[in-house]
Amino acid sequence: QKEVEQDPGPLSVPEGAIVSLNCTYSNSAFQYFMWYRQYSRKGPELLMYTYSSGNKEDGRFTAQVDKSSKYISLFIRDSQPSDSATYLCAMSYTGNQFYFGTGTSLTVIP
Amino acid sequence: DGGITQSPKYLFRKEGQNVTLSCEQNLNHDAMYWYRQDPGQGLRLIYYSQIVNDFQKGDIAEGYSVSREKKESFPLTVTSAQKNPTAFYLCASSLYDRSNQPQHFGDGTRLSIL
């Protein structure tokens, strides 16, 4: 079983839709959770960083962590064509080891 | 602007040749990492370094070598022993302290075989 599971998609939504991206994990020791956005031929860009359970909001983006279910989500409100990218989840319990999902490909159709 | 610079953007390797990928950061980060990204496989850790003159193997270190002579620099050499080097290589860095800071990435180097 992989440490982090992420549905690869692809996911296609119309402009303005609410997007929900999810990851599950198996290691209950994970405490730090991240979402990255990666455009084609570019490096991942950090979008959200959360510690332990709860919600964090930044503009149109909301990250949720449910440690009891070992499940994290990223919501994108009022999705735009510029949100079309691959979204990677990542998590960690130490200062030097990070575990990544395989990424979900998102296309927002104008 | 602070950031991570990887060069070159594209690199071609001939059979039996070693090639070196450059990674420089001006974020004053302690830790640096090299990942390999293949379609459908996500990011796989090659090497990481938490401090100058020290580094550890990741999950797929065979066929690769690194050095960390300066805090700002963490070059990766893909040796001829790496039989399947075609991939997108990503360098990352982070502060290494008890608060467990997230990683920040460069824009990658795409390596192909001639």
GROMACS .gro file of C-alpha atoms in nm:
model
  224
    1GLN     CA    1   0.000   0.000   0.000
    2LYS     CA    2   0.132   0.343  -0.093
    3GLU     CA    3   0.178   0.598   0.185
    4VAL     CA    4  -0.028   0.854  -0.008
    5GLU     CA    5  -0.304   0.783  -0.259
    6GLN     CA    6  -0.435   1.041  -0.503
    7ASP     CA    7  -0.677   0.993  -0.791
    8PRO     CA    8  -0.489   1.094  -1.108
    9GLY     CA    9  -0.802   1.208  -1.290
   10PRO     CA   10  -0.813   1.371  -1.534
   11LEU     CA   11  -1.077   1.604  -1.396
   12SER     CA   12  -1.256   1.844  -1.629
   13VAL     CA   13  -1.493   2.116  -1.501
   14PRO     CA   14  -1.662   2.427  -1.647
   15GLU     CA   15  -1.537   2.770  -1.550
   16GLY     CA   16  -1.688   2.889  -1.223
   17ALA     CA   17  -1.739   2.540  -1.079
   18ILE     CA   18  -1.625   2.433  -0.734
   19VAL     CA   19  -1.344   2.179  -0.759
   20SER     CA   20  -1.272   1.917  -0.495
   21LEU     CA   21  -0.936   1.739  -0.494
   22ASN     CA   22  -0.858   1.466  -0.245
   23CYS     CA   23  -0.583   1.247  -0.101
   24THR     CA   24  -0.590   0.961   0.145
   25TYR     CA   25  -0.297   0.835   0.347
   26SER     CA   26  -0.208   0.539   0.561
   27ASN     CA   27   0.044   0.675   0.814
   28SER     CA   28  -0.132   0.826   1.114
   29ALA     CA   29   0.194   0.998   1.218
   30PHE     CA   30   0.163   1.256   0.939
   31GLN     CA   31   0.108   1.600   1.087
   32TYR     CA   32   0.201   1.844   0.813
   33PHE     CA   33  -0.001   1.862   0.491
   34MET     CA   34   0.068   2.052   0.171
   35TRP     CA   35  -0.092   2.116  -0.165
   36TYR     CA   36   0.114   2.209  -0.468
   37ARG     CA   37   0.009   2.326  -0.815
   38GLN     CA   38   0.224   2.223  -1.109
   39TYR     CA   39   0.189   2.370  -1.454
   40SER     CA   40   0.321   2.176  -1.753
   41ARG     CA   41   0.705   2.179  -1.773
   42LYS     CA   42   0.730   2.374  -1.446
   43GLY     CA   43   0.816   2.289  -1.088
   44PRO     CA   44   0.546   2.247  -0.820
   45GLU     CA   45   0.435   2.570  -0.654
   46LEU     CA   46   0.326   2.563  -0.290
   47LEU     CA   47  -0.042   2.656  -0.256
   48MET     CA   48  -0.139   2.557   0.097
   49TYR     CA   49   0.040   2.434   0.408
   50THR     CA   50  -0.151   2.311   0.712
   51TYR     CA   51  -0.064   2.151   1.042
   52SER     CA   52  -0.278   1.879   1.199
   53SER     CA   53  -0.655   1.879   1.150
   54GLY     CA   54  -0.887   2.159   1.047
   55ASN     CA   55  -0.945   2.404   0.766
   56LYS     CA   56  -0.731   2.674   0.613
   57GLU     CA   57  -0.855   2.929   0.362
   58ASP     CA   58  -0.655   3.146   0.121
   59GLY     CA   59  -0.856   3.337  -0.135
   60ARG     CA   60  -1.041   3.088  -0.356
   61PHE     CA   61  -0.857   2.792  -0.203
   62THR     CA   62  -0.956   2.596   0.109
   63ALA     CA   63  -0.755   2.306   0.250
   64GLN     CA   64  -0.917   2.056   0.484
   65VAL     CA   65  -0.751   1.788   0.694
   66ASP     CA   66  -0.944   1.507   0.861
   67LYS     CA   67  -0.688   1.307   1.057
   68SER     CA   68  -0.947   1.067   1.195
   69SER     CA   69  -1.029   0.955   0.841
   70LYS     CA   70  -0.674   1.006   0.707
   71TYR     CA   71  -0.817   1.225   0.434
   72ILE     CA   72  -0.722   1.567   0.302
   73SER     CA   73  -0.899   1.789   0.051
   74LEU     CA   74  -0.837   2.101  -0.151
   75PHE     CA   75  -1.138   2.303  -0.266
   76ILE     CA   76  -1.115   2.562  -0.541
   77ARG     CA   77  -1.406   2.806  -0.563
   78ASP     CA   78  -1.501   2.995  -0.880
   79SER     CA   79  -1.252   2.792  -1.083
   80GLN     CA   80  -1.071   2.971  -1.366
   81PRO     CA   81  -0.898   2.842  -1.681
   82SER     CA   82  -0.571   2.951  -1.520
   83ASP     CA   83  -0.632   2.687  -1.250
   84SER     CA   84  -0.577   2.417  -1.514
   85ALA     CA   85  -0.275   2.227  -1.383
   86THR     CA   86  -0.173   1.915  -1.194
   87TYR     CA   87  -0.232   1.932  -0.819
   88LEU     CA   88  -0.005   1.737  -0.586
   89CYS     CA   89  -0.072   1.662  -0.223
   90ALA     CA   90   0.220   1.608   0.014
   91MET     CA   91   0.262   1.525   0.379
   92SER     CA   92   0.530   1.483   0.642
   93TYR     CA   93   0.590   1.388   1.003
   94THR     CA   94   0.961   1.471   1.024
   95GLY     CA   95   1.173   1.760   0.908
   96ASN     CA   96   1.338   1.578   0.622
   97GLN     CA   97   1.103   1.330   0.461
   98PHE     CA   98   0.808   1.432   0.247
   99TYR     CA   99   0.557   1.196   0.086
  100PHE     CA  100   0.381   1.299  -0.234
  101GLY     CA  101   0.069   1.188  -0.415
  102THR     CA  102   0.096   1.118  -0.786
  103GLY     CA  103  -0.104   1.428  -0.874
  104THR     CA  104  -0.451   1.503  -1.015
  105SER     CA  105  -0.475   1.667  -1.357
  106LEU     CA  106  -0.738   1.943  -1.368
  107THR     CA  107  -0.875   2.122  -1.673
  108VAL     CA  108  -1.111   2.420  -1.634
  109ILE     CA  109  -1.307   2.476  -1.953
  110PRO     CA  110  -1.395   2.839  -2.043
  111ASP     CA  111   1.379   3.766  -0.590
  112GLY     CA  112   1.455   3.467  -0.369
  113GLY     CA  113   1.415   3.129  -0.526
  114ILE     CA  114   1.562   2.808  -0.661
  115THR     CA  115   1.737   2.806  -0.996
  116GLN     CA  116   1.786   2.487  -1.190
  117SER     CA  117   1.994   2.467  -1.504
  118PRO     CA  118   1.992   2.374  -1.778
  119LYS     CA  119   1.621   2.353  -1.857
  120TYR     CA  120   1.683   2.075  -2.112
  121LEU     CA  121   1.976   1.833  -2.120
  122PHE     CA  122   2.070   1.550  -2.352
  123ARG     CA  123   2.293   1.261  -2.254
  124LYS     CA  124   2.487   1.029  -2.477
  125GLU     CA  125   2.545   0.664  -2.391
  126GLY     CA  126   2.821   0.621  -2.131
  127GLN     CA  127   2.826   0.988  -2.043
  128ASN     CA  128   2.792   1.149  -1.700
  129VAL     CA  129   2.593   1.471  -1.685
  130THR     CA  130   2.554   1.722  -1.402
  131LEU     CA  131   2.238   1.914  -1.319
  132SER     CA  132   2.278   2.240  -1.133
  133CYS     CA  133   2.063   2.361  -0.842
  134GLU     CA  134   2.121   2.693  -0.665
  135GLN     CA  135   1.903   2.857  -0.398
  136ASN     CA  136   1.918   3.202  -0.238
  137LEU     CA  137   1.649   3.138   0.024
  138ASN     CA  138   1.905   3.062   0.295
  139HIS     CA  139   1.747   2.719   0.333
  140ASP     CA  140   1.936   2.448   0.517
  141ALA     CA  141   1.797   2.140   0.347
  142MET     CA  142   1.804   2.058  -0.023
  143TYR     CA  143   1.654   1.767  -0.216
  144TRP     CA  144   1.659   1.604  -0.556
  145TYR     CA  145   1.352   1.430  -0.697
  146ARG     CA  146   1.281   1.246  -1.016
  147GLN     CA  147   0.934   1.282  -1.170
  148ASP     CA  148   0.802   1.026  -1.418
  149PRO     CA  149   0.449   1.020  -1.561
  150GLY     CA  150   0.208   0.840  -1.330
  151GLN     CA  151   0.471   0.779  -1.060
  152GLY     CA  152   0.479   1.103  -0.872
  153LEU     CA  153   0.795   1.239  -0.713
  154ARG     CA  154   1.065   0.995  -0.606
  155LEU     CA  155   1.345   1.109  -0.376
  156ILE     CA  156   1.699   1.061  -0.508
  157TYR     CA  157   1.917   1.237  -0.247
  158TYR     CA  158   1.876   1.496   0.024
  159SER     CA  159   2.109   1.709   0.233
  160GLN     CA  160   2.032   1.880   0.562
  161ILE     CA  161   2.369   2.048   0.609
  162VAL     CA  162   2.682   2.135   0.414
  163ASN     CA  163   2.915   1.839   0.348
  164ASP     CA  164   2.650   1.585   0.446
  165PHE     CA  165   2.386   1.407   0.238
  166GLN     CA  166   2.172   1.094   0.250
  167LYS     CA  167   2.040   0.854  -0.011
  168GLY     CA  168   1.674   0.860  -0.094
  169ASP     CA  169   1.462   0.584  -0.242
  170ILE     CA  170   1.628   0.570  -0.585
  171ALA     CA  171   1.991   0.681  -0.536
  172GLU     CA  172   2.153   0.414  -0.755
  173GLY     CA  173   2.321   0.566  -1.059
  174TYR     CA  174   2.324   0.917  -0.912
  175SER     CA  175   2.572   1.117  -0.705
  176VAL     CA  176   2.559   1.455  -0.529
  177SER     CA  177   2.780   1.700  -0.343
  178ARG     CA  178   2.703   1.978  -0.096
  179GLU     CA  179   3.009   2.199  -0.067
  180LYS     CA  180   2.812   2.520  -0.022
  181LYS     CA  181   2.481   2.589   0.148
  182GLU     CA  182   2.342   2.744  -0.170
  183SER     CA  183   2.434   2.467  -0.411
  184PHE     CA  184   2.339   2.099  -0.450
  185PRO     CA  185   2.443   1.961  -0.792
  186LEU     CA  186   2.324   1.620  -0.908
  187THR     CA  187   2.534   1.397  -1.137
  188VAL     CA  188   2.354   1.136  -1.343
  189THR     CA  189   2.614   0.871  -1.408
  190SER     CA  190   2.639   0.618  -1.689
  191ALA     CA  191   2.529   0.356  -1.435
  192GLN     CA  192   2.177   0.503  -1.444
  193LYS     CA  193   2.029   0.303  -1.729
  194ASN     CA  194   1.697   0.484  -1.754
  195PRO     CA  195   1.777   0.851  -1.691
  196THR     CA  196   1.507   1.007  -1.908
  197ALA     CA  197   1.289   1.203  -1.666
  198PHE     CA  198   1.204   1.544  -1.524
  199TYR     CA  199   1.441   1.627  -1.236
  200LEU     CA  200   1.328   1.862  -0.961
  201CYS     CA  201   1.538   2.029  -0.695
  202ALA     CA  202   1.375   2.151  -0.373
  203SER     CA  203   1.481   2.323  -0.054
  204SER     CA  204   1.339   2.391   0.290
  205LEU     CA  205   1.430   2.538   0.625
  206TYR     CA  206   1.532   2.257   0.854
  207ASP     CA  207   1.406   2.327   1.200
  208ARG     CA  208   1.154   2.191   1.446
  209SER     CA  209   0.865   2.368   1.279
  210ASN     CA  210   0.894   2.141   0.975
  211GLN     CA  211   0.878   2.396   0.696
  212PRO     CA  212   0.742   2.293   0.353
  213GLN     CA  213   0.958   2.241   0.048
  214HIS     CA  214   0.991   2.490  -0.235
  215PHE     CA  215   1.082   2.374  -0.584
  216GLY     CA  216   1.280   2.491  -0.883
  217ASP     CA  217   1.142   2.469  -1.237
  218GLY     CA  218   1.317   2.144  -1.319
  219THR     CA  219   1.556   2.000  -1.575
  220ARG     CA  220   1.429   1.764  -1.843
  221LEU     CA  221   1.692   1.501  -1.925
  222SER     CA  222   1.672   1.293  -2.241
  223ILE     CA  223   1.888   1.027  -2.403
  224LEU     CA  224   2.040   1.095  -2.745
   0.00000   0.00000   0.00000
